[in-house]
Coordinates of C-alpha atoms and ligand atoms in Angstrom, one line a residue:
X118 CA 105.2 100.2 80.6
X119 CA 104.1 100.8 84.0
X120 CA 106.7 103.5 85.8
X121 CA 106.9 102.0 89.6
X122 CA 110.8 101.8 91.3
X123 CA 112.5 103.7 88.6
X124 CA 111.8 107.6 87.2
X125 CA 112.2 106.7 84.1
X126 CA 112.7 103.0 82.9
X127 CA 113.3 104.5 79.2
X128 CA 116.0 105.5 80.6
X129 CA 117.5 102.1 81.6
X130 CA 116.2 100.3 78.9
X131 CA 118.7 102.7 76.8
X132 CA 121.1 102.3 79.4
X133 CA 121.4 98.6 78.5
X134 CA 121.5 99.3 74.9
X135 CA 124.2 101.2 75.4
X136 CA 126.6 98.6 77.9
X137 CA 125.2 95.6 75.6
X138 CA 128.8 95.1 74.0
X139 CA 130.6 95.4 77.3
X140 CA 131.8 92.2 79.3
X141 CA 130.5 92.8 82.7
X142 CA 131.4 90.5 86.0
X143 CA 128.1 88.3 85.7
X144 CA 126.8 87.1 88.5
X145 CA 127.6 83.2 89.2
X146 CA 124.5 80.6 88.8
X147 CA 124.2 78.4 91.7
X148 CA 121.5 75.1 92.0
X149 CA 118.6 77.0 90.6
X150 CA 115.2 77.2 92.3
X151 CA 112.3 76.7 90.8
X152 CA 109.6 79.4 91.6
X153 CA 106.1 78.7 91.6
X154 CA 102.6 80.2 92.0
X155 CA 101.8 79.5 95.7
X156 CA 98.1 80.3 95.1
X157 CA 97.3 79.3 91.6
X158 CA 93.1 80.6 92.1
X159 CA 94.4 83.6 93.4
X160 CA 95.3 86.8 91.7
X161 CA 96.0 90.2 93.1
X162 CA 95.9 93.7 92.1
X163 CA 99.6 95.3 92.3
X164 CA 100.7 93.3 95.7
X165 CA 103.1 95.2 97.3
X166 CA 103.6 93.9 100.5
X167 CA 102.9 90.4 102.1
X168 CA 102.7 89.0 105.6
X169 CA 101.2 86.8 108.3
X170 CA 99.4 88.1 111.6
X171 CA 101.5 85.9 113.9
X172 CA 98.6 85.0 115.7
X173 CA 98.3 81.4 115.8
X174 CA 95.9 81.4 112.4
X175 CA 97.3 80.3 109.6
X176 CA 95.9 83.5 107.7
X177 CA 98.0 85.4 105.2
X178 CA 97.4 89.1 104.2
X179 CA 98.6 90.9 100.5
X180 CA 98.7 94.7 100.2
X181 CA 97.1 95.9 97.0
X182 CA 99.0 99.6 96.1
X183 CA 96.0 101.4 95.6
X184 CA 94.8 100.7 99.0
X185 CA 93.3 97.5 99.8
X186 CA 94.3 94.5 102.1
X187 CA 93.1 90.9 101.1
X188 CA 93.0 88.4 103.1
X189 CA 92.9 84.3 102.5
X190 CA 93.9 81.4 104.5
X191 CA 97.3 79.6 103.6
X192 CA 96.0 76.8 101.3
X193 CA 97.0 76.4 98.1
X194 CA 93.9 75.6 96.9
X195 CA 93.1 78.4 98.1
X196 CA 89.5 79.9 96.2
X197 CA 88.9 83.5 97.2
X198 CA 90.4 86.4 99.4
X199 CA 88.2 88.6 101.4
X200 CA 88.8 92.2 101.7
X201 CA 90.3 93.1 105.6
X202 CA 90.7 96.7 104.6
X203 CA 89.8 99.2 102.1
X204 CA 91.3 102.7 102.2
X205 CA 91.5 103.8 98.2
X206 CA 89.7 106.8 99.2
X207 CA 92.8 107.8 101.4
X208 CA 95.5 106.7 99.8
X209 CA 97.2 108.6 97.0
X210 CA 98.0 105.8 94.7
X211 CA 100.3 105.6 91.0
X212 CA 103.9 105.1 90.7
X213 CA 105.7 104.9 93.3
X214 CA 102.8 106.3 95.4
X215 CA 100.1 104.0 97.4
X216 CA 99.4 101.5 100.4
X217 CA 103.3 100.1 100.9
X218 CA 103.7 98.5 103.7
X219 CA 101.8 96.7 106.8
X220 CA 103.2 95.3 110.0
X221 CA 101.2 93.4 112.7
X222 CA 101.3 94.2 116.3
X223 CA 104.0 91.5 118.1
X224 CA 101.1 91.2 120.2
X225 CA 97.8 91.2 117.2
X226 CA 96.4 88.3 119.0
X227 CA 95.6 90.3 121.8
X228 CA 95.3 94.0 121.1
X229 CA 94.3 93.8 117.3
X230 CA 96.9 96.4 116.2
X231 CA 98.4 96.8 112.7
X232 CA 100.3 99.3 111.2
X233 CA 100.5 101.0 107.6
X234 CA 102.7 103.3 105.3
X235 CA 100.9 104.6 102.9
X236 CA 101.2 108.0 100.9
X237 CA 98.1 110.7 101.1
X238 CA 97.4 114.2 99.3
X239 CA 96.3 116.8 102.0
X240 CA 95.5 120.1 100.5
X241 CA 97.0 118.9 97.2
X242 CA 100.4 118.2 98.5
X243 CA 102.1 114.4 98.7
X244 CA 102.7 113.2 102.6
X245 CA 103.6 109.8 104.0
X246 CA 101.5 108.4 106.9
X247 CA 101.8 106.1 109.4
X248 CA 99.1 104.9 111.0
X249 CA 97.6 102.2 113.6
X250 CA 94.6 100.4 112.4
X251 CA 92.9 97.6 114.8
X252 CA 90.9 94.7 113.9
X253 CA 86.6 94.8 113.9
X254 CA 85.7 93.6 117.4
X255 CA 83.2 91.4 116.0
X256 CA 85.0 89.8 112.9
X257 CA 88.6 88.6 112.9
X258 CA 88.6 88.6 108.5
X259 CA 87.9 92.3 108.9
X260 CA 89.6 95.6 109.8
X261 CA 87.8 98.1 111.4
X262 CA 88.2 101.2 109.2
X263 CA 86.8 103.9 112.2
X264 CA 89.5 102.9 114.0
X265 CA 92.7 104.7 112.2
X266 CA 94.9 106.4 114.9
X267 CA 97.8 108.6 113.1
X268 CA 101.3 108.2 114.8
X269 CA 103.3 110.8 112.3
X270 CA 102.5 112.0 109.0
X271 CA 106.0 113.8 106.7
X272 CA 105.7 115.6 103.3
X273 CA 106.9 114.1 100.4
X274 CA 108.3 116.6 98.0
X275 CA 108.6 114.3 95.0
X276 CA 105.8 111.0 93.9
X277 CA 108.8 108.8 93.6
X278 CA 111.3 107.6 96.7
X279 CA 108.6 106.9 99.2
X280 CA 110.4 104.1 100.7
X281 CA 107.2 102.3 102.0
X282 CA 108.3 99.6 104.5
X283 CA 107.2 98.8 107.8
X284 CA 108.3 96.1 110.2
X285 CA 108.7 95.1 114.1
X286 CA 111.9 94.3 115.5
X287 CA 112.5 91.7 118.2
X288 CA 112.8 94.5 120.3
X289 CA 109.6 95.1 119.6
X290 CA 109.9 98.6 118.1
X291 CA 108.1 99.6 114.9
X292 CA 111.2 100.1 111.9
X293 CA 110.1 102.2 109.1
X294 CA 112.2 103.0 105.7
X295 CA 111.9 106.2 104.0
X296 CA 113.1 107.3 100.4
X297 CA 115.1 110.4 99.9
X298 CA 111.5 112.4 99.2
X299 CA 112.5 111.3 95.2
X300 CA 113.3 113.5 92.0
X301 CA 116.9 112.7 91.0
X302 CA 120.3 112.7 93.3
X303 CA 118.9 114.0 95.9
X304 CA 117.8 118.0 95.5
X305 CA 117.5 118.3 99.1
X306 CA 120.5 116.2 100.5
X307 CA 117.9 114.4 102.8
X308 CA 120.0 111.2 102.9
X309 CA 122.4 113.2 105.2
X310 CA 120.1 115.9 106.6
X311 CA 119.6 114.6 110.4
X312 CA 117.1 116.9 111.2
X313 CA 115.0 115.3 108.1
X314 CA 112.4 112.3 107.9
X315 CA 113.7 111.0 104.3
X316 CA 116.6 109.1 103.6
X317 CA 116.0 106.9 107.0
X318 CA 115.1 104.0 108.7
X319 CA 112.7 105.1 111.5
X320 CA 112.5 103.8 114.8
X321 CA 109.4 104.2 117.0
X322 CA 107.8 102.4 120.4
X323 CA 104.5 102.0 119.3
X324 CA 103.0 101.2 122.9
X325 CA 104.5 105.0 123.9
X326 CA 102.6 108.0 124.3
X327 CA 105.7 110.5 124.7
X328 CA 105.0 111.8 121.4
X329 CA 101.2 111.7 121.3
X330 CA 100.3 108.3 119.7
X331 CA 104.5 107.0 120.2
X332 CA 107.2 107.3 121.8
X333 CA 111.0 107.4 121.0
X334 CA 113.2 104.2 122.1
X335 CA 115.3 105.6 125.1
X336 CA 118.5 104.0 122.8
X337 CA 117.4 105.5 119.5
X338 CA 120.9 107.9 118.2
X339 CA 119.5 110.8 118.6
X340 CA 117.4 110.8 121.6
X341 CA 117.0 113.4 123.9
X342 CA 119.4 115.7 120.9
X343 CA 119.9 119.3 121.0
X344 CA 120.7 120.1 117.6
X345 CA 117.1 119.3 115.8
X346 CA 117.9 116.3 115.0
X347 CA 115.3 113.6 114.3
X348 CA 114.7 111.4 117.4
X349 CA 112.8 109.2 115.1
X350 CA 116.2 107.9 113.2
X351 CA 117.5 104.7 113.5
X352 CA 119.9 104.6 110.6
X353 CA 120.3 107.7 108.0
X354 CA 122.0 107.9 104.5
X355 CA 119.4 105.9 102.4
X356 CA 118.3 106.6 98.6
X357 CA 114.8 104.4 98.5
X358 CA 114.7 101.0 100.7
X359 CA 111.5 99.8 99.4
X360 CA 111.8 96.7 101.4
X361 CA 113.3 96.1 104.5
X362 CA 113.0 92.6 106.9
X363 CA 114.4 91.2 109.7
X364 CA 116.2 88.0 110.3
X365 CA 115.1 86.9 113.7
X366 CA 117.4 84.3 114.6
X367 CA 120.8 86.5 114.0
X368 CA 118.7 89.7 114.8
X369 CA 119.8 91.2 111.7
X370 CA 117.8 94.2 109.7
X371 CA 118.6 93.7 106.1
X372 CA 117.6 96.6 103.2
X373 CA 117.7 96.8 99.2
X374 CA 118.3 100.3 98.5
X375 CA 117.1 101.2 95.0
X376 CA 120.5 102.9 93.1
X377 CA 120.9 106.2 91.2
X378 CA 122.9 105.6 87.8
X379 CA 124.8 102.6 88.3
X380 CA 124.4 100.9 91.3
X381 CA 121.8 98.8 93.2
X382 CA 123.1 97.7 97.1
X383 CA 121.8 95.5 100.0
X384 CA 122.5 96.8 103.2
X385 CA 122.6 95.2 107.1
X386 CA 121.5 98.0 109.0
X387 CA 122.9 98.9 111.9
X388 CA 121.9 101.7 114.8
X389 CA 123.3 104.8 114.0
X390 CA 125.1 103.9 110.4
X391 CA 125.3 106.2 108.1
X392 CA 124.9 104.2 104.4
X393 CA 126.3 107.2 102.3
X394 CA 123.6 108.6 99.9
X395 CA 124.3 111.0 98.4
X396 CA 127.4 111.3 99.2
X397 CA 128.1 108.1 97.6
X398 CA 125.8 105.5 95.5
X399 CA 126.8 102.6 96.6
X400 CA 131.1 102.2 96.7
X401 CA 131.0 105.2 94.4
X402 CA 131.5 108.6 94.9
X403 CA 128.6 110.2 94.1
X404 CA 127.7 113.9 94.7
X405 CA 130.5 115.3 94.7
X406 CA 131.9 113.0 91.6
X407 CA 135.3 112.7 92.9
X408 CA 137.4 113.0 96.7
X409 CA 133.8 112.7 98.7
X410 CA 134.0 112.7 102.0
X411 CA 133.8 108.7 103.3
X412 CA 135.1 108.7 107.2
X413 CA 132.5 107.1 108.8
X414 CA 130.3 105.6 106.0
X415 CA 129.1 102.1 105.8
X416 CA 129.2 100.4 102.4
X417 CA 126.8 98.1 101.3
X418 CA 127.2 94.1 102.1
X419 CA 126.6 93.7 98.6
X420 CA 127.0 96.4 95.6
X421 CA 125.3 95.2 92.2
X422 CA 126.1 97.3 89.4
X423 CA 123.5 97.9 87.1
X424 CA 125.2 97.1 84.1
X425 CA 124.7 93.2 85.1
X426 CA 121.3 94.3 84.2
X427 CA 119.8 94.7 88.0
X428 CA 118.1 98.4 87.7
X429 CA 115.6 98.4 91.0
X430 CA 116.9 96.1 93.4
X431 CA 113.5 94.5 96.1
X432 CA 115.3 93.7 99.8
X433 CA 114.2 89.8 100.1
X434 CA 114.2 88.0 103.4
X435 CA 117.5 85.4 104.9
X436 CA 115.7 82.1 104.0
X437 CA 113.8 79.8 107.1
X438 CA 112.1 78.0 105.5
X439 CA 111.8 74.1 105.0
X440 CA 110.8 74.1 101.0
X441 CA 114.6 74.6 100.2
X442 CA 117.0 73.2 102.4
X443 CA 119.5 74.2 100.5
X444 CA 118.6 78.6 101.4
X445 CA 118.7 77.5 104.8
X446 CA 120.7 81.0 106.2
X447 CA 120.7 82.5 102.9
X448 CA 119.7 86.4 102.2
X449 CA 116.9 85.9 99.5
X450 CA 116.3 88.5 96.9
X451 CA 115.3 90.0 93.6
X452 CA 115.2 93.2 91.1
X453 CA 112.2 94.6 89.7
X454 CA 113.7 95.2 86.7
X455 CA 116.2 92.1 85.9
X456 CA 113.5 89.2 87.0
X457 CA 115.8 87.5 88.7
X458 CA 116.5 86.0 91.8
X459 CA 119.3 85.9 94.4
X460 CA 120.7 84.0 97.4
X461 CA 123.3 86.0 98.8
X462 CA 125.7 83.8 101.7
X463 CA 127.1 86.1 104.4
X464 CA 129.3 85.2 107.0
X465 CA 129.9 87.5 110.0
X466 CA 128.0 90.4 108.2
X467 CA 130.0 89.7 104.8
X468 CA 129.5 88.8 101.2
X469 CA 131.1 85.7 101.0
X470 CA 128.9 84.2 97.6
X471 CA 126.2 86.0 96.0
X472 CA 124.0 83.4 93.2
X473 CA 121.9 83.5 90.5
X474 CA 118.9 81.2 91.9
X475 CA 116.3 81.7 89.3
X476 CA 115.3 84.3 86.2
X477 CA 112.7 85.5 84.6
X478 CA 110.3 85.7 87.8
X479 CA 109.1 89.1 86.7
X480 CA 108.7 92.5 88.0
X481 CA 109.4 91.3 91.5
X482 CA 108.0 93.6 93.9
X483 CA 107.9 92.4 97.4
X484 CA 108.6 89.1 99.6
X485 CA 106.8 88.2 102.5
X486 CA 107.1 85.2 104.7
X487 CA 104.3 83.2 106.6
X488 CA 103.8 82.0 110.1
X489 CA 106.4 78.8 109.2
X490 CA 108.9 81.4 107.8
X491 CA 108.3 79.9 103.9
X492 CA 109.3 82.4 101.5
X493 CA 106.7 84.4 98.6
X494 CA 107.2 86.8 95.9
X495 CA 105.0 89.2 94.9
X496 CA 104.8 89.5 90.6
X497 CA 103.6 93.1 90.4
X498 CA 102.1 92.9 87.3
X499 CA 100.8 89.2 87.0
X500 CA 99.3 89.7 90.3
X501 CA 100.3 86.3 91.5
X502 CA 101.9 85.4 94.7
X503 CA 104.8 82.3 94.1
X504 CA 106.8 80.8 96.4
X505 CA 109.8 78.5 95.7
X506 CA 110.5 75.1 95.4
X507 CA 113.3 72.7 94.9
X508 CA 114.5 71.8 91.3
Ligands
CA819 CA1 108.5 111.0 97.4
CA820 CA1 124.6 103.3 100.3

C-alpha cells in the first residue's frame, strides 16, 4: 500500500485490530449523499489539489503530486485535459512529498498569477517552496514555465508533514499551512517554536515587495517582533493541515489537522491561535503525557478519535453549492484512511452535529470547489475526480 498522510499505515491497520472488540461512540448517519464521478472520461494521476481560476471561464485545474497541472473545461462530458504546467523535474515527489497545493491570484484575470507549494531537494536536502508562476502571454490553457518567481523556500527535516496547502483570503492575502517538518511527535517542538516555519499557517501579501518577492500583512501577530519570531505566522501549534479552505460568506478559515496516535481534529483558525501540538493532540495531553500546560490553547471544533476508524483526516470545504440543498452551511469532509464522508453543522464556531454522509469514497485526498462553489473529491488512487449528488 501506498504510504501518503500516515508514517506507517501498518501501524494503523494493527491499531484497528487491536480496538476491534471495543464499543466506540460511532459517528451518527444522517441522509446519505450519493457521490459520483464528476468527469467520468477523465482520470488523473495522484490529484492532490483542485480549483478554479476565478476568472470568468469556466475552466477547472487538478494538481497531479509529482508535478503536473491539468487543465479541462467543467463539462462532464468532458474528453481530455491539457497539461497547464509541468515541473516533475523540480519537484521532489513520493509520500508525502510533491506538487500540493495551487492558489490563483484574486486578480488571475488580469495579472496571470498563481501560486504553488511544492517540496524540492537542493543539494540533497528536502525544502518546501513557494513560488509565483504566471500564465503564457500567448495561450490562456498554458503556464509559462520561465516565469517561476520564488517568494520563500524552508527546509524540511523529515519527507512526511509537509502540510502543502495554499489559499487566498478575502483579505486577499496568500494562507499557507505547514506540517511540523514530520518524523514522529514532533522532535523539534516546531508546533510551538515561533521563531519556526513548521507547525503554521502562513500569512503573506503577495503584491508586497518588503521581503523581496512579499511582504508581511501590517496585522500579522508577529509583525514588526523583536524576539525572532516568524513574521510570516498567522496561526502556530499545528501537526500536518494538509488541507485548508475558506468559507467566504462567514469568512471562516477551516483546517483538518492530521493526528498523532489517537486523534484526528478540524480546526477554525483564527489569527494568532495557538492549536496545541505538541503539547496536546487534539483534547489530549500529549507531550508531556499528563498536567500539560493548556492556558491559552484552542481545541479543535471537532476532535475524531481514531478508534472510530478516521486515521488521516482531509480538511473539506462548508458546502455552497446547489447539487445538495440539504449541505447548504455545512463543513464538508473526509479521511484518507476511513473512506468516508462528513458534514459537520456549526453554529457560532461550534460542533453542534457532526454526520456520516457517505462511505467507502476512497482514499480521499483533497476537495476543491468550482467557480459556482459545487463541491469535488479527489480519489487518490482511482484518479477520479466525483462530486456529490442527492440520494
Ligand atoms: Ca517534512
Ligand atoms: Ca490541535
Amino acid at each position: 500500500m501506498k504510504k501518503f498522510f500516515k508514517s506507517s499505515l501498518a501501524g494503523v491497520a494493527l491499531l484497528i485490530i487491536c480496538n476491534a472488540s471495543k464499543p466506540f461512540e460511532h459517528w451518527p448517519r444522517a441522509e446519505p449523499v450519493k457521490v459520483v464521478e464528476a468527469f467520468p472520461r477523465l482520470h488523473f494521476d495522484y490529484p492532490v489539489d483542485f480549483t478554479h481560476a476565478n476568472d470568468g471561464t469556466n475552466r477547472l485545474f487538478v494538481v497531479e503530486q509529482e508535478g503536473t497541472i491539468r487543465i479541462f473545461e467543467n463539462v462532464a462530458s468532458a474528453a481530455s485535459s491539457k497539461e497547464f504546467l509541468n515541473i516533475k523535474k523540480l519537484v521532489s515527489y513520493g509520500g508525502e512529498a510533491g506538487l500540493l497545493g495551487l492558489a490563483f491570484h484574486p486578480d488571475y484575470k488580469n495579472n496571470g498569477y498563481f501560486f504553488l507549494n511544492y517540496t524540492t531537494k537542493v543539494s540533497g536536502k528536502l525544502e518546501t517552496a513557494i513560488v509565483r508562476y504566471k500564465v503564457s502571454e500567448n495561450d490562456p490553457n498554458r503556464a509559462d514555465p520561465a516565469s517561476a518567481t520564488v517568494l520563500f523556500t524552508f527546509d524540511q527535516p523529515f519527507d512526511n508533514h509537509n502540510g502543502g496547502a495554499v489559499k487566498f483570503g478575502k483579505d486577499g492575502y496568500l494562507y499557507v499551512s505547514t506540517g511540523d517538518g514530520g518524523s514522529w511527535g514532533d522532535p523539534s517542538n516546531n508546533g510551538q517554536n515561533k521563531s519556526a516555519w513548521l507547525g503554521k499557517i502562513l500569512r503573506v501579501d503577495v503584491n508586497s515587495k518588503t521581503k523581496g518577492n512579499y511582504g508581511i500583512p501590517a496585522d500579522n501577530p508577529f509583525a514588526g517582533n523583536k524576539e525572532g519570531f516568524r513574521e510570516e505566522i498567522f496561526a502556530y501549534g499545528l501537526r500536518n493541515p494538509w488541507r485548508i479552505s475558506f468559507d467566504d460568506p462567514t469568512n471562516t478559515l477551516w483546517a483538518g489537522d492530521v493526528g498523532q496516535n489517537k486523534r484526528e481534529e478540524i480546526n477554525i483558525i483564527v489569527k494568532g491561535g495557538n492549536y496545541g501540538w505538541r503539547l496536546k493532540e487534539s483534547i489530549d495531553c500529549y507531550n508531556p503525557k499528563r498536567d500539560c500546560e493548556t492556558a491559552g490553547l484552542i481545541d479543535p471544533v471537532l476532535d475524531l478519535p481514531q478508534a472510530n476508524g478516521e486515521h488521516s483526516i482531509t480538511g473539506g470545504f462548508v458546502y455552497r453549492g446547489k447539487a445538495v440543498p440539504a449541505l447548504e452551511g455545512k463543513y464538508v469532509f473526509g479521511d484518507y484512511v476511513s473512506g468516508r464522508l462528513f458534514a459537520l453543522e456549526t453554529k457560532n464556531g461550534k460542533a453542534v452535529q457532526n454526520s456520516i454522509i457517505a462511505e467507502g469514497v476512497g482514499q480521499i485526498s483533497a476537495f476543491g470547489t468550482d467557480a459556482s462553489d459545487e463541491l469535488y473529491i479527489c480519489n487518490y488512487t482511482t484518479g477520479k475526480i466525483m462530486k456529490l449528488a442527492k440520494p
